[in-house]
Amino acid sequence: MFELILTLVLLVIGFVFGQIAEKRHFRSIIQREAETRDLLCFNERRIPQDMFSPHVTLVCGSVVVSVDFFKHFVATLRNLVGGRVSAYESLLERARREAVLRMKAQALAQGATSVWNVRVETSSIHQGQRQGIGAVEVMAYGTALVPR
Amino acid sequence: MGAYENRTVPEGINVSPVHPLKDFAVLLFGVSLSVIAFVIVLALLAGYLVRYVPFSYEQSLVSRAVAPWLEPSTDPLDQQRQRYLQSLADRLSSVMNLPDGMQVTVHYVQKDTVNAMATLGGHVVVFQGLLDVMPNENALAMVLAHEMAHVRYRHPIVATGRGFAVTLALSALAGIGDGVMERWVGQMGILPMLSFSRSQETEADALALESLQQSYGHVEGAAALFEYAAAETPVLSLPTLLATHPDHEDRIRRIQVFAQEHPPAMAPQLQPLPDYMKSKAKSNESQ
Amino acid sequence: MIVTNIEYIPGKKITQHLGMVSGNTVRAKHVGRDLMAGLKNIVGGELKGYTELLTESREEAVRRMVAQAEAIGANAVLNVRFSTSSVAAGAAELFAYGTAVVAE
């Protein structure tokens, strides 16, 4: 009985705070994406001749996001039934855009105008721990071009 | 090479547009219902199959595993009590028409626990604590007949078979989720098992009343244990859905209904319990 | 919609580069599949259920990436990359991304 109540309390806390955090994060991502729109970002390997400058540098941004209790619970339920795990989709979307934004911030700090050959890597850093609540790491990296 | 620009990608393409609470409700409801349905099907199947295990096999299994635990006492008074209980049980089993080869062995245990139980192989255990709260023989006969009815319907082995099958099946799911998930599935799985247990109790009560009616001609005094238990139970008891036994009030009510349907031929007479069945008899003797 | 993992489209001229587009999805298989995969782990061999899972997820991820590209007015996606990771036991995440372009 006590366990059931504890689970319910954790679910409510996870849902309320998780949703607030997610909404706030998405708002901030959208705002910062609009601010950094001028920094061009491509995943093409070939930098066009007319843009080329001798000053290039590697930039990267990474983020680790944790799942809240509510999402985790929904995802484990979903795991029994199969199908799209929408709780994790929004988590990963957030993580990925945040990583790219951090990479862009680094590029902007160095005075770059464009980033090329952008790659994104995801890894989960909770594997093997049965009780542990999951966390994902996303890393974005690319070559920033600084005009001289 | 063409022009280079970054256009704004619209929101909501990479995230499924499902409200998290709706997703949660659908999943929780669906998974809980399927676990309950799965457990019910499995338990019914296991309970059905296990009835084909011959009673003699059940007995020999228990004589090896449980018999040492039920070693009879050497105390002469305990043996006297044991003989009394056994003769009461024999009297009841003659009206209960037990199937061929099934016999009930009563064990007396010198403990304060207010309880009696039936286990595999037709063994019924009665504790001294129960004898002490029994006002008369009729009340004791009701409890004994109830436990014997469990044996008659082979409830112990059915419950064991069900429990085994369901535990095995649910533990196969354990590798999928994590702790919280496992506990949730376990709790959902227990609900139908509790309901099976309650219906077994009701079934045993009904047969016990029949036997009492045949043996004594009335069911007066049958509700004594439940009245005692109802008085002892704290006000805040578990909801019926979460209990292994039916509500005491319900059981008393069923006995009353039975008594009304079967009015005794003459004024009901209660048989007193012999003095030596009470624990104070033992202390008097030892002084 | 042209989707390719090279950086140009042979015989076509790219007139506009519109930036990165991406598609992701997280999917899980039902518990029966997971149990079968667990059994298969003993003897080895292909985990058909998971192959199916990843194929479905990849198609979904590409579909979403293409939807993004269409939404910003592109007609081709170049230099497509995939990245796969398992977010939780039994649930796989698939991410596809590339550069949206207008080709003539």
Coordinates of C-alpha atoms in Angstrom, one line a residue, chain C residues 3-82:
Chain C
V3 CA 17.1 11.3 -50.7
T4 CA 20.8 10.5 -51.0
N5 CA 23.8 10.1 -48.9
I6 CA 26.2 11.7 -51.3
E7 CA 26.9 15.4 -51.4
Y8 CA 25.5 16.2 -54.9
I9 CA 22.9 14.9 -57.3
P10 CA 24.6 13.7 -60.5
G11 CA 23.2 15.6 -63.5
K12 CA 21.4 18.1 -61.4
K13 CA 22.3 21.6 -60.3
I14 CA 21.7 22.6 -56.7
T15 CA 20.4 26.1 -56.6
Q16 CA 19.6 26.5 -52.9
H17 CA 20.9 25.0 -49.7
L18 CA 18.2 25.3 -47.0
G19 CA 19.9 23.8 -43.9
M20 CA 19.7 20.7 -41.9
V21 CA 16.6 18.6 -41.5
S22 CA 16.1 15.6 -39.2
G23 CA 13.7 12.9 -38.3
N24 CA 13.7 10.8 -35.3
T25 CA 11.5 8.1 -33.7
V26 CA 11.7 5.8 -30.7
R27 CA 9.9 2.5 -31.0
A28 CA 9.4 -0.6 -28.9
K29 CA 8.4 -4.1 -29.7
H30 CA 5.7 -5.9 -27.7
V31 CA 6.8 -8.1 -24.9
G32 CA 6.3 -11.4 -26.9
R33 CA 9.0 -10.2 -29.3
D34 CA 11.3 -9.3 -26.4
L35 CA 10.8 -12.8 -25.0
M36 CA 11.5 -14.4 -28.3
A37 CA 14.6 -12.3 -28.7
G38 CA 15.7 -13.4 -25.2
L39 CA 15.3 -17.0 -26.2
K40 CA 17.1 -16.4 -29.5
N41 CA 20.0 -15.0 -27.6
I42 CA 20.7 -18.5 -26.3
V43 CA 21.1 -20.0 -29.7
G44 CA 22.2 -17.0 -31.7
G45 CA 21.0 -16.0 -35.1
E46 CA 19.0 -13.1 -36.5
L47 CA 16.6 -11.3 -34.2
K48 CA 13.8 -11.0 -36.8
G49 CA 11.6 -8.9 -34.5
Y50 CA 14.3 -6.4 -33.9
T51 CA 15.3 -6.2 -37.6
E52 CA 11.7 -5.4 -38.3
L53 CA 11.6 -2.9 -35.5
L54 CA 14.7 -1.1 -36.9
T55 CA 13.4 -1.2 -40.5
E56 CA 10.1 0.4 -39.4
S57 CA 11.9 3.0 -37.3
R58 CA 14.2 3.9 -40.1
E59 CA 11.4 4.3 -42.5
E60 CA 9.5 6.5 -40.0
A61 CA 12.6 8.6 -39.3
V62 CA 13.2 9.2 -43.1
R63 CA 9.5 10.0 -43.5
R64 CA 9.7 12.6 -40.8
M65 CA 13.0 14.0 -42.2
V66 CA 11.4 14.3 -45.7
A67 CA 8.3 16.0 -44.1
Q68 CA 10.6 18.6 -42.6
A69 CA 12.4 19.1 -46.0
E70 CA 9.0 19.5 -47.8
A71 CA 7.8 21.9 -45.2
I72 CA 10.7 24.3 -45.9
G73 CA 10.3 24.0 -49.6
A74 CA 13.1 21.6 -50.6
N75 CA 12.9 18.9 -53.2
A76 CA 15.9 16.9 -52.3
V77 CA 17.9 15.8 -49.1
L78 CA 21.6 15.3 -49.5
N79 CA 24.3 13.8 -47.4
V80 CA 21.9 11.7 -45.3
R81 CA 23.3 10.2 -42.1
F82 CA 21.7 7.7 -39.7

